[in-house]
Each structure stands twice: as structure tokens, then as C-alpha cells.
Amino acid sequence: MAWVRFDKKFHWVQPGFTIAYRAGMSLNVTRACADEAISKGVAVTIAAPRKENTDGKEAKRRQNAPKAALSETRNR
């Protein structure tokens, strides 16, 4: 997977499906899609965006919480 920004519209055609990307979209796409778009000059590689909390606070994980308990709390 690779992060790219599409500078022009691009249709990635594969057997059985086609994905249309619009100019200005920044997405994580498969390596094959990124390689084709970059080689055609319609996209450029970008750094992955940093994850931030919307409230401005650092994300905290409960100490010693099992993974199942964490997933249950996220779904509420």
C-alpha cells in the first residue's frame, strides 16, 4: 500500500472492476495502482498523514486491558 495524491483524474482498470480517482484526492492505494498512476504522471507519492485526536488530547490506552475489552469499548 502507498499514499498518493492524484493531480489528474485516473481510472484504474482491473479485470472485473474499475476505480475512478478524482484530481486532488489523497489516498492509500495498492502498490500496483500507485505504480501505474505515478508512471502515467497523474499521481505523486506523499507521506502518510499523521493521526490526531479531534479534542487535541493524546490518546490513552487502558493499562493491562485485554484486546477484546478494547474492541468492545470502541463499538459503543
mmCIF file of N, CA, C and O in Angstrom:
data_model
loop_
_atom_site.group_PDB
_atom_site.id
_atom_site.type_symbol
_atom_site.label_atom_id
_atom_site.label_comp_id
_atom_site.label_asym_id
_atom_site.label_seq_id
_atom_site.Cartn_x
_atom_site.Cartn_y
_atom_site.Cartn_z
ATOM 1 N N MET A 1 0.848 -1.166 0.000
ATOM 2 C CA MET A 1 0.000 0.000 0.000
ATOM 3 C C MET A 1 0.902 1.240 0.000
ATOM 4 O O MET A 1 1.961 1.241 0.603
ATOM 5 N N ALA A 2 0.424 2.280 -0.649
ATOM 6 C CA ALA A 2 1.191 3.518 -0.744
ATOM 7 C C ALA A 2 0.244 4.716 -0.709
ATOM 8 O O ALA A 2 -0.879 4.643 -1.222
ATOM 9 N N TRP A 3 0.687 5.789 -0.093
ATOM 10 C CA TRP A 3 -0.087 7.032 -0.069
ATOM 11 C C TRP A 3 0.276 7.849 -1.293
ATOM 12 O O TRP A 3 1.456 8.095 -1.559
ATOM 13 N N VAL A 4 -0.746 8.257 -2.051
ATOM 14 C CA VAL A 4 -0.529 9.083 -3.238
ATOM 15 C C VAL A 4 -1.548 10.217 -3.286
ATOM 16 O O VAL A 4 -2.618 10.134 -2.683
ATOM 17 N N ARG A 5 -1.184 11.266 -3.995
ATOM 18 C CA ARG A 5 -2.108 12.367 -4.290
ATOM 19 C C ARG A 5 -2.288 12.394 -5.799
ATOM 20 O O ARG A 5 -1.314 12.455 -6.548
ATOM 21 N N PHE A 6 -3.533 12.328 -6.240
ATOM 22 C CA PHE A 6 -3.832 12.343 -7.667
ATOM 23 C C PHE A 6 -3.933 13.788 -8.133
ATOM 24 O O PHE A 6 -4.722 14.567 -7.608
ATOM 25 N N ASP A 7 -3.107 14.151 -9.110
ATOM 26 C CA ASP A 7 -3.111 15.502 -9.663
ATOM 27 C C ASP A 7 -4.058 15.622 -10.860
ATOM 28 O O ASP A 7 -4.460 16.720 -11.220
ATOM 29 N N LYS A 8 -4.383 14.503 -11.467
ATOM 30 C CA LYS A 8 -5.328 14.442 -12.587
ATOM 31 C C LYS A 8 -6.242 13.249 -12.341
ATOM 32 O O LYS A 8 -5.908 12.352 -11.573
ATOM 33 N N LYS A 9 -7.398 13.234 -13.019
ATOM 34 C CA LYS A 9 -8.287 12.084 -12.835
ATOM 35 C C LYS A 9 -7.621 10.831 -13.403
ATOM 36 O O LYS A 9 -6.825 10.895 -14.351
ATOM 37 N N PHE A 10 -7.938 9.700 -12.792
ATOM 38 C CA PHE A 10 -7.290 8.446 -13.155
ATOM 39 C C PHE A 10 -8.275 7.304 -12.956
ATOM 40 O O PHE A 10 -8.938 7.217 -11.919
ATOM 41 N N HIS A 11 -8.398 6.437 -13.957
ATOM 42 C CA HIS A 11 -9.218 5.242 -13.852
ATOM 43 C C HIS A 11 -8.283 4.041 -13.794
ATOM 44 O O HIS A 11 -7.548 3.780 -14.752
ATOM 45 N N TRP A 12 -8.320 3.347 -12.650
ATOM 46 C CA TRP A 12 -7.504 2.146 -12.511
ATOM 47 C C TRP A 12 -8.368 0.966 -12.918
ATOM 48 O O TRP A 12 -9.326 0.597 -12.236
ATOM 49 N N VAL A 13 -8.048 0.369 -14.069
ATOM 50 C CA VAL A 13 -8.862 -0.695 -14.656
ATOM 51 C C VAL A 13 -8.199 -2.044 -14.376
ATOM 52 O O VAL A 13 -7.032 -2.254 -14.696
ATOM 53 N N GLN A 14 -8.975 -2.923 -13.764
ATOM 54 C CA GLN A 14 -8.541 -4.282 -13.480
ATOM 55 C C GLN A 14 -9.627 -5.230 -13.981
ATOM 56 O O GLN A 14 -10.771 -4.813 -14.159
ATOM 57 N N PRO A 15 -9.300 -6.500 -14.207
ATOM 58 C CA PRO A 15 -10.335 -7.446 -14.638
ATOM 59 C C PRO A 15 -11.459 -7.522 -13.595
ATOM 60 O O PRO A 15 -11.221 -7.815 -12.442
ATOM 61 N N GLY A 16 -12.644 -7.148 -13.986
ATOM 62 C CA GLY A 16 -13.781 -7.245 -13.085
ATOM 63 C C GLY A 16 -14.180 -5.965 -12.385
ATOM 64 O O GLY A 16 -15.262 -5.881 -11.829
ATOM 65 N N PHE A 17 -13.322 -4.959 -12.378
ATOM 66 C CA PHE A 17 -13.687 -3.702 -11.724
ATOM 67 C C PHE A 17 -12.833 -2.546 -12.216
ATOM 68 O O PHE A 17 -11.750 -2.734 -12.764
ATOM 69 N N THR A 18 -13.327 -1.347 -12.011
ATOM 70 C CA THR A 18 -12.606 -0.114 -12.317
ATOM 71 C C THR A 18 -12.817 0.847 -11.157
ATOM 72 O O THR A 18 -13.933 0.985 -10.662
ATOM 73 N N ILE A 19 -11.756 1.504 -10.722
ATOM 74 C CA ILE A 19 -11.861 2.512 -9.671
ATOM 75 C C ILE A 19 -11.495 3.853 -10.289
ATOM 76 O O ILE A 19 -10.439 3.993 -10.898
ATOM 77 N N ALA A 20 -12.368 4.835 -10.111
ATOM 78 C CA ALA A 20 -12.137 6.179 -10.644
ATOM 79 C C ALA A 20 -11.645 7.081 -9.523
ATOM 80 O O ALA A 20 -12.307 7.197 -8.482
ATOM 81 N N TYR A 21 -10.496 7.697 -9.709
ATOM 82 C CA TYR A 21 -9.935 8.638 -8.748
ATOM 83 C C TYR A 21 -10.029 10.040 -9.334
ATOM 84 O O TYR A 21 -9.727 10.247 -10.501
ATOM 85 N N ARG A 22 -10.424 11.000 -8.528
ATOM 86 C CA ARG A 22 -10.541 12.388 -8.975
ATOM 87 C C ARG A 22 -9.267 13.154 -8.647
ATOM 88 O O ARG A 22 -8.551 12.822 -7.697
ATOM 89 N N ALA A 23 -9.014 14.198 -9.393
ATOM 90 C CA ALA A 23 -7.862 15.059 -9.116
ATOM 91 C C ALA A 23 -8.036 15.680 -7.734
ATOM 92 O O ALA A 23 -9.130 16.086 -7.349
ATOM 93 N N GLY A 24 -6.954 15.716 -6.977
ATOM 94 C CA GLY A 24 -6.983 16.294 -5.640
ATOM 95 C C GLY A 24 -7.172 15.290 -4.523
ATOM 96 O O GLY A 24 -7.000 15.619 -3.352
ATOM 97 N N MET A 25 -7.517 14.053 -4.850
ATOM 98 C CA MET A 25 -7.708 13.023 -3.822
ATOM 99 C C MET A 25 -6.351 12.559 -3.294
ATOM 100 O O MET A 25 -5.420 12.338 -4.056
ATOM 101 N N SER A 26 -6.251 12.412 -1.972
ATOM 102 C CA SER A 26 -5.067 11.845 -1.328
ATOM 103 C C SER A 26 -5.513 10.582 -0.613
ATOM 104 O O SER A 26 -6.308 10.651 0.325
ATOM 105 N N LEU A 27 -5.002 9.451 -1.073
ATOM 106 C CA LEU A 27 -5.484 8.156 -0.578
ATOM 107 C C LEU A 27 -4.364 7.144 -0.416
ATOM 108 O O LEU A 27 -3.308 7.265 -1.039
ATOM 109 N N ASN A 28 -4.658 6.117 0.370
ATOM 110 C CA ASN A 28 -3.790 4.965 0.487
ATOM 111 C C ASN A 28 -4.300 3.941 -0.517
ATOM 112 O O ASN A 28 -5.411 3.436 -0.377
ATOM 113 N N VAL A 29 -3.524 3.643 -1.539
ATOM 114 C CA VAL A 29 -3.937 2.718 -2.603
ATOM 115 C C VAL A 29 -2.949 1.565 -2.685
ATOM 116 O O VAL A 29 -1.870 1.617 -2.093
ATOM 117 N N THR A 30 -3.328 0.535 -3.426
ATOM 118 C CA THR A 30 -2.427 -0.607 -3.574
ATOM 119 C C THR A 30 -1.160 -0.175 -4.307
ATOM 120 O O THR A 30 -1.151 0.802 -5.055
ATOM 121 N N ARG A 31 -0.106 -0.927 -4.105
ATOM 122 C CA ARG A 31 1.182 -0.614 -4.734
ATOM 123 C C ARG A 31 1.046 -0.652 -6.262
ATOM 124 O O ARG A 31 1.590 0.200 -6.960
ATOM 125 N N ALA A 32 0.286 -1.609 -6.787
ATOM 126 C CA ALA A 32 0.120 -1.711 -8.244
ATOM 127 C C ALA A 32 -0.575 -0.468 -8.799
ATOM 128 O O ALA A 32 -0.171 0.075 -9.824
ATOM 129 N N CYS A 33 -1.613 -0.004 -8.115
ATOM 130 C CA CYS A 33 -2.330 1.198 -8.547
ATOM 131 C C CYS A 33 -1.411 2.418 -8.464
ATOM 132 O O CYS A 33 -1.361 3.225 -9.394
ATOM 133 N N ALA A 34 -0.684 2.543 -7.373
ATOM 134 C CA ALA A 34 0.224 3.683 -7.200
ATOM 135 C C ALA A 34 1.300 3.693 -8.278
ATOM 136 O O ALA A 34 1.569 4.738 -8.878
ATOM 137 N N ASP A 35 1.892 2.548 -8.541
ATOM 138 C CA ASP A 35 2.945 2.468 -9.559
ATOM 139 C C ASP A 35 2.430 2.875 -10.940
ATOM 140 O O ASP A 35 3.097 3.616 -11.666
ATOM 141 N N GLU A 36 1.236 2.405 -11.297
ATOM 142 C CA GLU A 36 0.675 2.737 -12.608
ATOM 143 C C GLU A 36 0.347 4.229 -12.707
ATOM 144 O O GLU A 36 0.647 4.878 -13.710
ATOM 145 N N ALA A 37 -0.258 4.783 -11.653
ATOM 146 C CA ALA A 37 -0.632 6.203 -11.671
ATOM 147 C C ALA A 37 0.604 7.093 -11.711
ATOM 148 O O ALA A 37 0.640 8.083 -12.453
ATOM 149 N N ILE A 38 1.628 6.736 -10.954
ATOM 150 C CA ILE A 38 2.857 7.532 -10.936
ATOM 151 C C ILE A 38 3.564 7.451 -12.288
ATOM 152 O O ILE A 38 4.050 8.455 -12.811
ATOM 153 N N SER A 39 3.610 6.255 -12.891
ATOM 154 C CA SER A 39 4.279 6.101 -14.185
ATOM 155 C C SER A 39 3.559 6.880 -15.292
ATOM 156 O O SER A 39 4.183 7.336 -16.240
ATOM 157 N N LYS A 40 2.236 7.050 -15.161
ATOM 158 C CA LYS A 40 1.479 7.825 -16.144
ATOM 159 C C LYS A 40 1.503 9.326 -15.844
ATOM 160 O O LYS A 40 0.966 10.109 -16.621
ATOM 161 N N GLY A 41 2.099 9.705 -14.715
ATOM 162 C CA GLY A 41 2.233 11.119 -14.369
ATOM 163 C C GLY A 41 0.975 11.765 -13.819
ATOM 164 O O GLY A 41 0.854 12.984 -13.847
ATOM 165 N N VAL A 42 0.042 10.967 -13.314
ATOM 166 C CA VAL A 42 -1.200 11.538 -12.786
ATOM 167 C C VAL A 42 -1.223 11.570 -11.255
ATOM 168 O O VAL A 42 -2.157 12.112 -10.662
ATOM 169 N N ALA A 43 -0.201 11.009 -10.607
ATOM 170 C CA ALA A 43 -0.156 10.979 -9.145
ATOM 171 C C ALA A 43 1.279 11.120 -8.666
ATOM 172 O O ALA A 43 2.224 10.838 -9.403
ATOM 173 N N VAL A 44 1.412 11.547 -7.412
ATOM 174 C CA VAL A 44 2.723 11.635 -6.769
ATOM 175 C C VAL A 44 2.634 10.976 -5.395
ATOM 176 O O VAL A 44 1.577 10.970 -4.766
ATOM 177 N N THR A 45 3.733 10.409 -4.956
ATOM 178 C CA THR A 45 3.795 9.799 -3.638
ATOM 179 C C THR A 45 3.809 10.882 -2.576
ATOM 180 O O THR A 45 4.478 11.906 -2.726
ATOM 181 N N ILE A 46 3.075 10.651 -1.485
ATOM 182 C CA ILE A 46 3.068 11.589 -0.358
ATOM 183 C C ILE A 46 3.323 10.817 0.928
ATOM 184 O O ILE A 46 3.201 9.581 0.956
ATOM 185 N N ALA A 47 3.675 11.531 1.983
ATOM 186 C CA ALA A 47 3.857 10.910 3.289
ATOM 187 C C ALA A 47 2.491 10.589 3.878
ATOM 188 O O ALA A 47 1.506 11.293 3.635
ATOM 189 N N ALA A 48 2.431 9.538 4.657
ATOM 190 C CA ALA A 48 1.178 9.170 5.316
ATOM 191 C C ALA A 48 0.781 10.271 6.288
ATOM 192 O O ALA A 48 1.628 10.819 7.001
ATOM 193 N N PRO A 49 -0.498 10.630 6.304
ATOM 194 C CA PRO A 49 -0.924 11.673 7.233
ATOM 195 C C PRO A 49 -0.807 11.194 8.678
ATOM 196 O O PRO A 49 -0.979 10.009 8.961
ATOM 197 N N ARG A 50 -0.519 12.118 9.563
ATOM 198 C CA ARG A 50 -0.397 11.779 10.980
ATOM 199 C C ARG A 50 -1.778 11.690 11.600
ATOM 200 O O ARG A 50 -2.658 12.472 11.282
ATOM 201 N N LYS A 51 -1.946 10.752 12.508
ATOM 202 C CA LYS A 51 -3.220 10.605 13.205
ATOM 203 C C LYS A 51 -3.267 11.593 14.361
ATOM 204 O O LYS A 51 -2.308 11.727 15.118
ATOM 205 N N GLU A 52 -4.376 12.281 14.483
ATOM 206 C CA GLU A 52 -4.559 13.231 15.573
ATOM 207 C C GLU A 52 -5.937 13.044 16.180
ATOM 208 O O GLU A 52 -6.878 12.653 15.495
ATOM 209 N N ASN A 53 -6.057 13.341 17.439
ATOM 210 C CA ASN A 53 -7.360 13.325 18.089
ATOM 211 C C ASN A 53 -8.051 14.647 17.811
ATOM 212 O O ASN A 53 -7.415 15.697 17.748
ATOM 213 N N THR A 54 -9.344 14.607 17.683
ATOM 214 C CA THR A 54 -10.079 15.838 17.403
ATOM 215 C C THR A 54 -10.175 16.743 18.612
ATOM 216 O O THR A 54 -10.367 17.939 18.478
ATOM 217 N N ASP A 55 -10.007 16.187 19.824
ATOM 218 C CA ASP A 55 -10.094 17.012 21.021
ATOM 219 C C ASP A 55 -8.752 17.609 21.427
ATOM 220 O O ASP A 55 -8.662 18.370 22.374
ATOM 221 N N GLY A 56 -7.697 17.274 20.712
ATOM 222 C CA GLY A 56 -6.376 17.833 20.983
ATOM 223 C C GLY A 56 -5.619 17.126 22.090
ATOM 224 O O GLY A 56 -4.512 17.498 22.435
ATOM 225 N N LYS A 57 -6.209 16.100 22.690
ATOM 226 C CA LYS A 57 -5.550 15.365 23.763
ATOM 227 C C LYS A 57 -4.892 14.115 23.220
ATOM 228 O O LYS A 57 -5.310 13.566 22.203
ATOM 229 N N GLU A 58 -3.870 13.679 23.905
ATOM 230 C CA GLU A 58 -3.162 12.477 23.496
ATOM 231 C C GLU A 58 -4.030 11.256 23.757
ATOM 232 O O GLU A 58 -4.706 11.163 24.780
ATOM 233 N N ALA A 59 -4.040 10.310 22.842
ATOM 234 C CA ALA A 59 -4.816 9.088 23.012
ATOM 235 C C ALA A 59 -4.181 8.245 24.101
ATOM 236 O O ALA A 59 -2.965 8.080 24.152
ATOM 237 N N LYS A 60 -5.008 7.716 24.996
ATOM 238 C CA LYS A 60 -4.511 6.894 26.088
ATOM 239 C C LYS A 60 -5.121 5.511 26.000
ATOM 240 O O LYS A 60 -6.301 5.368 25.712
ATOM 241 N N ARG A 61 -4.303 4.514 26.248
ATOM 242 C CA ARG A 61 -4.788 3.134 26.270
ATOM 243 C C ARG A 61 -4.911 2.697 27.723
ATOM 244 O O ARG A 61 -4.055 3.015 28.543
ATOM 245 N N ARG A 62 -5.978 1.991 28.011
ATOM 246 C CA ARG A 62 -6.152 1.497 29.371
ATOM 247 C C ARG A 62 -5.034 0.523 29.680
ATOM 248 O O ARG A 62 -4.683 -0.335 28.872
ATOM 249 N N GLN A 63 -4.477 0.636 30.858
ATOM 250 C CA GLN A 63 -3.397 -0.244 31.271
ATOM 251 C C GLN A 63 -3.907 -1.670 31.453
ATOM 252 O O GLN A 63 -4.963 -1.895 32.029
ATOM 253 N N ASN A 64 -3.162 -2.630 30.954
ATOM 254 C CA ASN A 64 -3.433 -4.061 31.121
ATOM 255 C C ASN A 64 -4.808 -4.478 30.624
ATOM 256 O O ASN A 64 -5.373 -5.442 31.102
ATOM 257 N N ALA A 65 -5.372 -3.785 29.696
ATOM 258 C CA ALA A 65 -6.680 -4.154 29.158
ATOM 259 C C ALA A 65 -6.505 -5.194 28.060
ATOM 260 O O ALA A 65 -5.664 -5.022 27.185
ATOM 261 N N PRO A 66 -7.279 -6.256 28.101
ATOM 262 C CA PRO A 66 -7.184 -7.239 27.017
ATOM 263 C C PRO A 66 -7.719 -6.638 25.722
ATOM 264 O O PRO A 66 -8.550 -5.739 25.733
ATOM 265 N N LYS A 67 -7.242 -7.165 24.614
ATOM 266 C CA LYS A 67 -7.643 -6.624 23.317
ATOM 267 C C LYS A 67 -9.149 -6.727 23.101
ATOM 268 O O LYS A 67 -9.760 -5.855 22.532
ATOM 269 N N ALA A 68 -9.775 -7.794 23.563
ATOM 270 C CA ALA A 68 -11.222 -7.954 23.378
ATOM 271 C C ALA A 68 -11.972 -6.840 24.093
ATOM 272 O O ALA A 68 -12.947 -6.309 23.587
ATOM 273 N N ALA A 69 -11.511 -6.469 25.278
ATOM 274 C CA ALA A 69 -12.182 -5.404 26.031
ATOM 275 C C ALA A 69 -12.044 -4.073 25.307
ATOM 276 O O ALA A 69 -12.966 -3.264 25.303
ATOM 277 N N LEU A 70 -10.899 -3.847 24.681
ATOM 278 C CA LEU A 70 -10.706 -2.594 23.951
ATOM 279 C C LEU A 70 -11.634 -2.517 22.752
ATOM 280 O O LEU A 70 -12.222 -1.479 22.492
ATOM 281 N N SER A 71 -11.790 -3.602 22.023
ATOM 282 C CA SER A 71 -12.661 -3.572 20.849
ATOM 283 C C SER A 71 -14.117 -3.419 21.260
ATOM 284 O O SER A 71 -14.889 -2.787 20.555
ATOM 285 N N GLU A 72 -14.502 -3.963 22.393
ATOM 286 C CA GLU A 72 -15.881 -3.828 22.848
ATOM 287 C C GLU A 72 -16.197 -2.382 23.225
ATOM 288 O O GLU A 72 -17.281 -1.902 22.979
ATOM 289 N N THR A 73 -15.231 -1.670 23.801
ATOM 290 C CA THR A 73 -15.478 -0.306 24.216
ATOM 291 C C THR A 73 -15.540 0.634 23.010
ATOM 292 O O THR A 73 -16.212 1.640 23.059
ATOM 293 N N ARG A 74 -14.870 0.303 21.944
ATOM 294 C CA ARG A 74 -14.881 1.143 20.751
ATOM 295 C C ARG A 74 -16.225 1.093 20.025
ATOM 296 O O ARG A 74 -16.612 2.011 19.349
ATOM 297 N N ASN A 75 -16.918 -0.017 20.140
ATOM 298 C CA ASN A 75 -18.168 -0.203 19.402
ATOM 299 C C ASN A 75 -19.371 0.436 20.089
ATOM 300 O O ASN A 75 -20.460 0.386 19.587
ATOM 301 N N ARG A 76 -19.197 0.974 21.257
ATOM 302 C CA ARG A 76 -20.340 1.548 21.979
ATOM 303 C C ARG A 76 -20.628 2.935 21.549
ATOM 304 O O ARG A 76 -20.004 3.689 21.043
#
